[in-house]
Short mmCIF file of C-alpha atoms in Angstrom, two decimals:
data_model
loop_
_atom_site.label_atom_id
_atom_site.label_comp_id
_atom_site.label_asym_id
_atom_site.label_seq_id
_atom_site.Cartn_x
_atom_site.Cartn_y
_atom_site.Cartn_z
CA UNK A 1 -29.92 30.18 -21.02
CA UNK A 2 -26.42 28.74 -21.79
CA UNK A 3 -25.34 29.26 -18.23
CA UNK A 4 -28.50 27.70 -16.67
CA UNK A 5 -27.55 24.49 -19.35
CA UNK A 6 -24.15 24.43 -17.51
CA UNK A 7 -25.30 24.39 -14.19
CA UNK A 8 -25.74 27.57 -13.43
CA UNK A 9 -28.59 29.10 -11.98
CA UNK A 10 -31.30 31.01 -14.08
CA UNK A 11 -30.65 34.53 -15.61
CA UNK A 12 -32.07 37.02 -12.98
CA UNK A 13 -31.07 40.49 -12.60
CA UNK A 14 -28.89 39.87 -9.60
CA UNK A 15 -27.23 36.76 -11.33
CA UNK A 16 -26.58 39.07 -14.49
CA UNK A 17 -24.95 41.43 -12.25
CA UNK A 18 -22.62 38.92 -10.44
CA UNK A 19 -21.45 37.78 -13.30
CA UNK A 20 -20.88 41.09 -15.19
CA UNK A 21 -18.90 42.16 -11.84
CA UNK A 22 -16.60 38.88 -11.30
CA UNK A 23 -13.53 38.88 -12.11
CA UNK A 24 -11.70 36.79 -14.23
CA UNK A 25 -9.08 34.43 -14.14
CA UNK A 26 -7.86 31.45 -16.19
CA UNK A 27 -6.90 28.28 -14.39
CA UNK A 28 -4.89 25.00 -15.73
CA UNK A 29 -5.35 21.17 -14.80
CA UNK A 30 -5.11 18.11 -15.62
CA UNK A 31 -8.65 16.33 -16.52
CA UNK A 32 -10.14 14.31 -13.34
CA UNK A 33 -13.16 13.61 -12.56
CA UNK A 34 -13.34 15.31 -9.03
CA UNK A 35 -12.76 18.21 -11.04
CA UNK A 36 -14.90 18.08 -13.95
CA UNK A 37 -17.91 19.84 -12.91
CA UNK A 38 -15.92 22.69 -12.19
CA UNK A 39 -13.97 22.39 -14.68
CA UNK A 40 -17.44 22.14 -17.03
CA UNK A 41 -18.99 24.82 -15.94
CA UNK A 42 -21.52 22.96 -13.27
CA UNK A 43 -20.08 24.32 -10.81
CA UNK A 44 -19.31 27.99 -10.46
CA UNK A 45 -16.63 29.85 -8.33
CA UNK A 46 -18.48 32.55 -6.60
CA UNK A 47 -17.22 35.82 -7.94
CA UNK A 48 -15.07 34.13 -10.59
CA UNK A 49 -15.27 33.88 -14.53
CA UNK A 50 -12.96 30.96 -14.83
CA UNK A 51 -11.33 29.87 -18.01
CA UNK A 52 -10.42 26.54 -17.59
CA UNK A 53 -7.58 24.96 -19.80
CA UNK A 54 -6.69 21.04 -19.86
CA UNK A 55 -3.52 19.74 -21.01
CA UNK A 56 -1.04 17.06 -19.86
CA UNK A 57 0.29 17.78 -16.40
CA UNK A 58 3.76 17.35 -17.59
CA UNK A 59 3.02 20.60 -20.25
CA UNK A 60 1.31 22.65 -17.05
CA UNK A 61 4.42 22.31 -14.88
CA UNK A 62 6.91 23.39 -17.07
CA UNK A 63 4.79 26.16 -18.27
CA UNK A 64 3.29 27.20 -15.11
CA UNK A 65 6.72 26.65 -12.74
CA UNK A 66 9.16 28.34 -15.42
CA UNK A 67 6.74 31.17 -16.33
CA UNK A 68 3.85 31.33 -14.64
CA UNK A 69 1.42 31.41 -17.40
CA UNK A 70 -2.30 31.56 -15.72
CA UNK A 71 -3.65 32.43 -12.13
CA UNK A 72 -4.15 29.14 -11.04
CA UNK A 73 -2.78 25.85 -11.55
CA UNK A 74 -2.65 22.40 -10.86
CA UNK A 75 1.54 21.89 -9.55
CA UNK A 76 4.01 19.30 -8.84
CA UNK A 77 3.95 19.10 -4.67
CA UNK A 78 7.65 19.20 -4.87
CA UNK A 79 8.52 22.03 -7.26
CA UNK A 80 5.62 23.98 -5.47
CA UNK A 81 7.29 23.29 -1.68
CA UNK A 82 10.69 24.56 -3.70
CA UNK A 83 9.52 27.41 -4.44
CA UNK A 84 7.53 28.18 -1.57
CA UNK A 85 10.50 27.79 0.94
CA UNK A 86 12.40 30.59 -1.05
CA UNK A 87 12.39 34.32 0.21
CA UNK A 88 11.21 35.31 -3.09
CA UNK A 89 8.27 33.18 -3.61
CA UNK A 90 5.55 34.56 -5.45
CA UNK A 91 2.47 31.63 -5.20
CA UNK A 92 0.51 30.23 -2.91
CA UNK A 93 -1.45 27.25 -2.23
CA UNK A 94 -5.11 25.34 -1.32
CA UNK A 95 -5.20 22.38 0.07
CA UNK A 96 -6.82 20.42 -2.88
CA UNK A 97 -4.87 17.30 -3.84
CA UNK A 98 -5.15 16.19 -7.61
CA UNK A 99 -3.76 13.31 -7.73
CA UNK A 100 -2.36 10.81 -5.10
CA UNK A 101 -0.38 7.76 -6.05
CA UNK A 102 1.44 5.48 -3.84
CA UNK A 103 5.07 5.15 -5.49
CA UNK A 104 6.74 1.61 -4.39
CA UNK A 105 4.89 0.78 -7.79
CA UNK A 106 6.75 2.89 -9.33
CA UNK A 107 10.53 1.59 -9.09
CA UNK A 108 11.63 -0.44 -13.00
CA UNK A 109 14.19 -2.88 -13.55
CA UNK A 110 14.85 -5.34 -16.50
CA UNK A 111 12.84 -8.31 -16.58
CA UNK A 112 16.01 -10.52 -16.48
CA UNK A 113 17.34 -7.88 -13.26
CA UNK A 114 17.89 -10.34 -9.89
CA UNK A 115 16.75 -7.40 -8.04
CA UNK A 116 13.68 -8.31 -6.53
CA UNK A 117 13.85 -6.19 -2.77
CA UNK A 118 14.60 -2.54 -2.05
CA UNK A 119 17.42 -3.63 -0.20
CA UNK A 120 19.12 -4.47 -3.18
CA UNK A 121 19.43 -1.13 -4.29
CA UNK A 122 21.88 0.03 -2.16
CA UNK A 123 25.75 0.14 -4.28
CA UNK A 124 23.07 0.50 -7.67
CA UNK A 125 22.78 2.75 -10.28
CA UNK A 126 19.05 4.22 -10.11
CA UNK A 127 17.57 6.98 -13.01
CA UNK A 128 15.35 9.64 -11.99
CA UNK A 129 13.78 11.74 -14.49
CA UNK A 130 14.12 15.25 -12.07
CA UNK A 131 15.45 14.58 -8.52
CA UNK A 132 13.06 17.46 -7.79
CA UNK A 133 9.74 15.13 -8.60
CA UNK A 134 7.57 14.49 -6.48
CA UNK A 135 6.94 10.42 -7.19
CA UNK A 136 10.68 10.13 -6.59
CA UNK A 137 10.48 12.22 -3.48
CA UNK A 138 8.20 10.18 -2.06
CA UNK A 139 9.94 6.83 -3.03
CA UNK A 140 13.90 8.20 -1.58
CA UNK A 141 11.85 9.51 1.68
CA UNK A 142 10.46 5.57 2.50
CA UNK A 143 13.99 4.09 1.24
CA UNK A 144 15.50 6.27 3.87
CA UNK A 145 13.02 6.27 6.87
CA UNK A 146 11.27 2.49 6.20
CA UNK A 147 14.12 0.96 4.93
CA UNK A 148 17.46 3.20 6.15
CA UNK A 149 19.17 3.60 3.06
CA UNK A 150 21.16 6.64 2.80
CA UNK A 151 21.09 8.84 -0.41
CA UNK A 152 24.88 8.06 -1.03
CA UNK A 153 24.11 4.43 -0.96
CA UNK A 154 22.77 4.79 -4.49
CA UNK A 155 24.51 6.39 -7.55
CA UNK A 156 21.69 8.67 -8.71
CA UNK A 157 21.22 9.47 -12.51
CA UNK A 158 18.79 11.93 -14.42
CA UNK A 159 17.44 12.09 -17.77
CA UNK A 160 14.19 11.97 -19.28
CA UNK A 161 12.33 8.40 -19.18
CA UNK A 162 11.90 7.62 -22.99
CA UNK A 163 13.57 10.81 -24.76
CA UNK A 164 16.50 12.59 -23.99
CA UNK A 165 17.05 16.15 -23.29
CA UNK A 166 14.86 16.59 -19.67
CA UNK A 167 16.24 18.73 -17.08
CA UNK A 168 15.83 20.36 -13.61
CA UNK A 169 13.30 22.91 -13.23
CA UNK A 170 14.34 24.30 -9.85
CA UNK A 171 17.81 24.85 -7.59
CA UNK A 172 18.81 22.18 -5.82
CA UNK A 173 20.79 21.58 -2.60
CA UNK A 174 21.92 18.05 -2.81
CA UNK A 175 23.27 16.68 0.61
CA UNK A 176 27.00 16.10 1.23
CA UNK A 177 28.07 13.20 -0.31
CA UNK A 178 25.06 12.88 -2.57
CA UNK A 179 25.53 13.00 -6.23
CA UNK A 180 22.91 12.92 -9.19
CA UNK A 181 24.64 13.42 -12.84
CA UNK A 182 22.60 14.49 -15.63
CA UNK A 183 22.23 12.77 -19.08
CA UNK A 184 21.08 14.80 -21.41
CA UNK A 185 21.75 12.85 -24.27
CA UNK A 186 20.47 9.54 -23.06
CA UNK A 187 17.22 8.57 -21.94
CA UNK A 188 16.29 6.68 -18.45
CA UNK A 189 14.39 3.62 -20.84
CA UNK A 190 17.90 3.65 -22.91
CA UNK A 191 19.85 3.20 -20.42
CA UNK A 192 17.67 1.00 -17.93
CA UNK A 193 17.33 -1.84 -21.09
CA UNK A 194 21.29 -1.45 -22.06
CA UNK A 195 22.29 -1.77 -18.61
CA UNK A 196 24.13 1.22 -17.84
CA UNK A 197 21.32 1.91 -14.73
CA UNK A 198 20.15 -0.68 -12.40
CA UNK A 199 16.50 0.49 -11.64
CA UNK A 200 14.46 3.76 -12.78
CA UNK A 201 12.38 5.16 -10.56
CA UNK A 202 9.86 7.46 -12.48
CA UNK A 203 5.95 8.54 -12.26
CA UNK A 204 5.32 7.67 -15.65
CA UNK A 205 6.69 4.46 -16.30
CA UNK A 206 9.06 3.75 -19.00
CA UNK A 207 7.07 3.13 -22.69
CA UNK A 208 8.21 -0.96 -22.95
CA UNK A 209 6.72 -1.82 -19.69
CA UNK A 210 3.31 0.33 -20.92
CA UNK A 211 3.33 -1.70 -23.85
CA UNK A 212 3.88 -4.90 -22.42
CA UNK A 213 7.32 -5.51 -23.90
CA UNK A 214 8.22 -7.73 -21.69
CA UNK A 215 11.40 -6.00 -21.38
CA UNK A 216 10.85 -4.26 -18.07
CA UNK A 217 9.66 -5.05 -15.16
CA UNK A 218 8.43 -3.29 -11.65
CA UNK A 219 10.80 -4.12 -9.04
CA UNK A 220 7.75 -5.89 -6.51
CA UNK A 221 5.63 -8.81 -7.74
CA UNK A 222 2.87 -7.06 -5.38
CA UNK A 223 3.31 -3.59 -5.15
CA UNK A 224 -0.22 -3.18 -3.83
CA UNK A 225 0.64 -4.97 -0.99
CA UNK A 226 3.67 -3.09 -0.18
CA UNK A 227 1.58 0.03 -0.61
CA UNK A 228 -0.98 -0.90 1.58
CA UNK A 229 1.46 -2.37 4.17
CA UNK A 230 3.19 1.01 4.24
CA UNK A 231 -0.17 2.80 4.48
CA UNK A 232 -1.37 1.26 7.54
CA UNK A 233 1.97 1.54 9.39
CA UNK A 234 2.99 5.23 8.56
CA UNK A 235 -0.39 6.52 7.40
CA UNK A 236 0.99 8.22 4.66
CA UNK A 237 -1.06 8.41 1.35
CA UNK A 238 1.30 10.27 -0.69
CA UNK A 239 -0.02 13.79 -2.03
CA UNK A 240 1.52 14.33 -5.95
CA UNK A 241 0.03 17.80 -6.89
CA UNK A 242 -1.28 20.56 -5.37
CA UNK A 243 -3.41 23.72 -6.89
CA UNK A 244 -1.22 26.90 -6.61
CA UNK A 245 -2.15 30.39 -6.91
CA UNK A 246 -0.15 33.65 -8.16
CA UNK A 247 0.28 35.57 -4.48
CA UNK A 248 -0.98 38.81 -6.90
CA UNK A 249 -4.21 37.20 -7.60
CA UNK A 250 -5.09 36.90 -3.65
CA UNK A 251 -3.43 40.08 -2.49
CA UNK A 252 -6.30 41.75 -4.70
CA UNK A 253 -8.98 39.41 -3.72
CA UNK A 254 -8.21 37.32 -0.76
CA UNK A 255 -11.21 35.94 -0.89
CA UNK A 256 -11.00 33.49 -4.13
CA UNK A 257 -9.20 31.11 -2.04
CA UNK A 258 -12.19 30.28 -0.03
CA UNK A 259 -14.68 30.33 -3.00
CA UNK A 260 -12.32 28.44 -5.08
CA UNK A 261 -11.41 25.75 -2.13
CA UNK A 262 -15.81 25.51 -2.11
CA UNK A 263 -15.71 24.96 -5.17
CA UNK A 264 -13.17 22.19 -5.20
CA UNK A 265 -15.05 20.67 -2.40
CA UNK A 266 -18.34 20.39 -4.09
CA UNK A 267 -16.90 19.25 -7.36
CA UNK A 268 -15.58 15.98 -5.77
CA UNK A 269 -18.66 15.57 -3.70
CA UNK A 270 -19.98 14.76 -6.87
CA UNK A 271 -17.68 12.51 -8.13
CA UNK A 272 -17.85 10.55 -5.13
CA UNK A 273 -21.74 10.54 -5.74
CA UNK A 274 -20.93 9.10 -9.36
CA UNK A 275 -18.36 6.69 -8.04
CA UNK A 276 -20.28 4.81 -5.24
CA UNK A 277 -23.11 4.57 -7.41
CA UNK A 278 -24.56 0.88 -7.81
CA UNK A 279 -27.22 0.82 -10.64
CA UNK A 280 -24.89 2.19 -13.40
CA UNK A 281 -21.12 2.10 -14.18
CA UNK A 282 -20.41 6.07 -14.07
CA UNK A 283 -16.86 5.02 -15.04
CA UNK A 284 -15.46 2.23 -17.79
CA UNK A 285 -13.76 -0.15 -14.88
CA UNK A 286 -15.76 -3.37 -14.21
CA UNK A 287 -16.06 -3.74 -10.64
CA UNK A 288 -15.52 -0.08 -9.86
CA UNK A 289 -17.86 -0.21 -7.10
CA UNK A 290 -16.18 -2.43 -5.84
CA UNK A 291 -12.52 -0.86 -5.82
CA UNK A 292 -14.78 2.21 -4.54
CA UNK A 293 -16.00 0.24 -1.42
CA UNK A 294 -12.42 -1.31 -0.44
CA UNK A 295 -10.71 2.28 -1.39
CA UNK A 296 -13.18 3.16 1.48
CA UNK A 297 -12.47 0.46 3.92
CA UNK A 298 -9.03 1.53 3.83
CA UNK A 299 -9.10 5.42 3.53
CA UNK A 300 -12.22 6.22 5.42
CA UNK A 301 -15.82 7.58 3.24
CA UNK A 302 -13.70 11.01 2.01
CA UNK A 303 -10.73 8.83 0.19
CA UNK A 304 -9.23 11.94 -1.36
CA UNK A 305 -9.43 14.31 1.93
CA UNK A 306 -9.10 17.88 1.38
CA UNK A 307 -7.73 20.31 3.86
CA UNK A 308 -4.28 21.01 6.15
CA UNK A 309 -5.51 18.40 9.30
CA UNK A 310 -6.90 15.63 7.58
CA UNK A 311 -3.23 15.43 5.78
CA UNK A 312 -1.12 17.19 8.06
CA UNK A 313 0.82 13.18 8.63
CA UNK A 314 1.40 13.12 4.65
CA UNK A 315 2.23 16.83 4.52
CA UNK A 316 4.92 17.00 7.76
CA UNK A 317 6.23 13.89 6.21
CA UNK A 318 6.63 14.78 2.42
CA UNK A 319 7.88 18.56 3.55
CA UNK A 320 10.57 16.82 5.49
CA UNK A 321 11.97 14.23 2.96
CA UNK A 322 12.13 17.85 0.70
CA UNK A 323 14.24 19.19 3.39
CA UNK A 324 16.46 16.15 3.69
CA UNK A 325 16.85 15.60 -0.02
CA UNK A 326 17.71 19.09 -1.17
CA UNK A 327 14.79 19.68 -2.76
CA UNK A 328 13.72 22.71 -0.26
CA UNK A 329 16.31 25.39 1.15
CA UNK A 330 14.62 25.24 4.69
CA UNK A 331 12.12 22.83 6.40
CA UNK A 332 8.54 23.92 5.67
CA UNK A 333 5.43 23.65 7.90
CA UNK A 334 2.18 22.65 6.24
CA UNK A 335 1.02 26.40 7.51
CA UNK A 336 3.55 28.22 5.54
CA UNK A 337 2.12 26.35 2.60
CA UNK A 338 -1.74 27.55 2.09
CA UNK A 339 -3.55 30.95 3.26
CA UNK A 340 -4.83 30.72 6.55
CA UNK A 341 -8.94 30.94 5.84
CA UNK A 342 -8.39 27.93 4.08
CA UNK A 343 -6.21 26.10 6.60
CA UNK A 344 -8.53 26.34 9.50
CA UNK A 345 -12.02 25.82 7.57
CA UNK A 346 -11.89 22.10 5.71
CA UNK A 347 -10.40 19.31 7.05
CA UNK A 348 -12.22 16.21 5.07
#
């Protein structure tokens, strides 16, 4: 049968009936490969008809934070923890991680720019494309905690990295003294190469430096090795998205958070599966096993850990630099975040 060719078990009278009774609810991601044999159809959600949509994450924010378009989506950590410190918040979380990214890679200057430390920054003019994402969160949390620079050390810009016209998707409350002007005519690449900004720091990195301009630059030689430096001493692996879910969806059926979180779980099992593999190259990167066996050195045989305890450092950490920066009304706990069966139940 088509479903058995997904994945799915046989037809049988019981499976005919499970599926004629679940209910049905469309969900929106990114493509990964820890996801894809959900995402495919391999692996089901018990009690779920899933329609799965894939589009850029940039597209699923805005459509999914500004007007909640499907059940369940993959969200910026940041505008997520924004909205769930409000009284008014209407989503929820699991504690399934999309994408992680350490972000000292991410901070752009001019090739000719003499900036070559962090330190340097301080008295600069730095672009963010939304002081409210997450990549930037993360990077103004370890200039402030690793390196104590203040957020009024740095005149703060935003604007989208190579067009114009990007703005704030949620309220902020910037701290006293702190100041971040919009340009909404300009973009961050524009004004990084003409000189009117000092460094950019942005997920996606400005379009010269992705095609090799040489133009722009990232601000380390070796960001890897500040990365992994700042790894081992904080043990924070910085968490970028999370997968939120309309409160209405669970206050019908509390129990799809569970069965979805299961699913989630045995999705990446077999991605790890595919990764460590040694007698074929699952994915085009020469040497991947490699990369797969130091990622593992480092992070431990579940590199992408799922679950509230086996993140709870990255999670305290990233809901406090939220606080600090404005970005959340009110400090957060990692508990307020996800629905308690899930919380207590997976921790790897």
């Amino acid at each position: 049968s088509p479903a058995h060719a997904r994945g799915r078990p046989p037809s049988t009278a019981w499976s005919t009936m499970a599926v004629r009774n679940a209910i049905k609810l469309t969900m929106a991601t990114s493509h990964y490969d820890h996801f894809a044999d959900l995402t495919g159809g391999l692996v089901p959600v018990q009690g779920v008809d899933v329609t799965c949509l894939s589009m850029p994450v940039e597209e699923i924010f805005h459509r999914f934070t500004s007007y909640r378009e499907w059940d369940i989506s993959e969200m910026s950590f940041a505008k997520f923890s924004a909205v769930a410190a409000r009284d008014d918040c209407d989503i929820t979380a699991i504690p399934v991680f999309p994408s992680r990214v350490f972000r000292q890679s991410s901070i752009f200057v001019r090739a000719d720019s003499s900036l070559r430390e962090a330190e340097r920054l301080v008295g600069r003019k730095v672009g963010i494309p939304e002081w409210a994402q997450t990549a930037a969160v993360y990077t103004r949390g370890w200039l402030m905690h690793d390196l104590n620079i203040e957020l009024a050390d740095i005149e703060w810009y935003q604007a989208g990295v190579n067009a114009p016209g990007r703005r704030e998707k949620v309220a902020l409350r910037l701290p006293p003294g702190v100041t971040c002007t919009p340009v909404p005519e300009k973009s961050l690449t524009e004004m990084l190469i003409g000189g009117e900004l000092d460094a950019v720091f942005s997920a996606h990195p400005p379009l010269p430096f992705e095609q090799r301009s040489g133009e722009i630059r990232q601000l380390f030689d070796d960001p890897k090795s500040v990365e992994r430096e700042y790894y081992l001493r904080t043990g924070i692996f910085p968490i970028m998205h999370v997968i939120a879910i309309r409160k209405e969806v669970l206050d019908r059926h509390p129990w799809v958070a569970m069965n979805l979180m299961k699913a989630f779980m045995e999705a990446r099992a077999r991605s790890l599966l595919r990764a460590r593999e040694l007698t074929a190259s699952r994915f085009p990167i020469a040497w991947g096993q490699d990369s797969f066996s130091e990622t593992c050195e480092l992070f431990g045989t579940s590199p992408f850990p799922y679950g509230v305890e086996a993140n709870r450092n990255t999670l305290e950490a990233f809901l406090l630099f939220c606080r600090e920066q404005g970005v959340c009304e009110r400090q957060l706990t990692p508990e307020e975040l996800f629905p308690a069966e899930v919380r207590t139940h997976y921790v790897v």
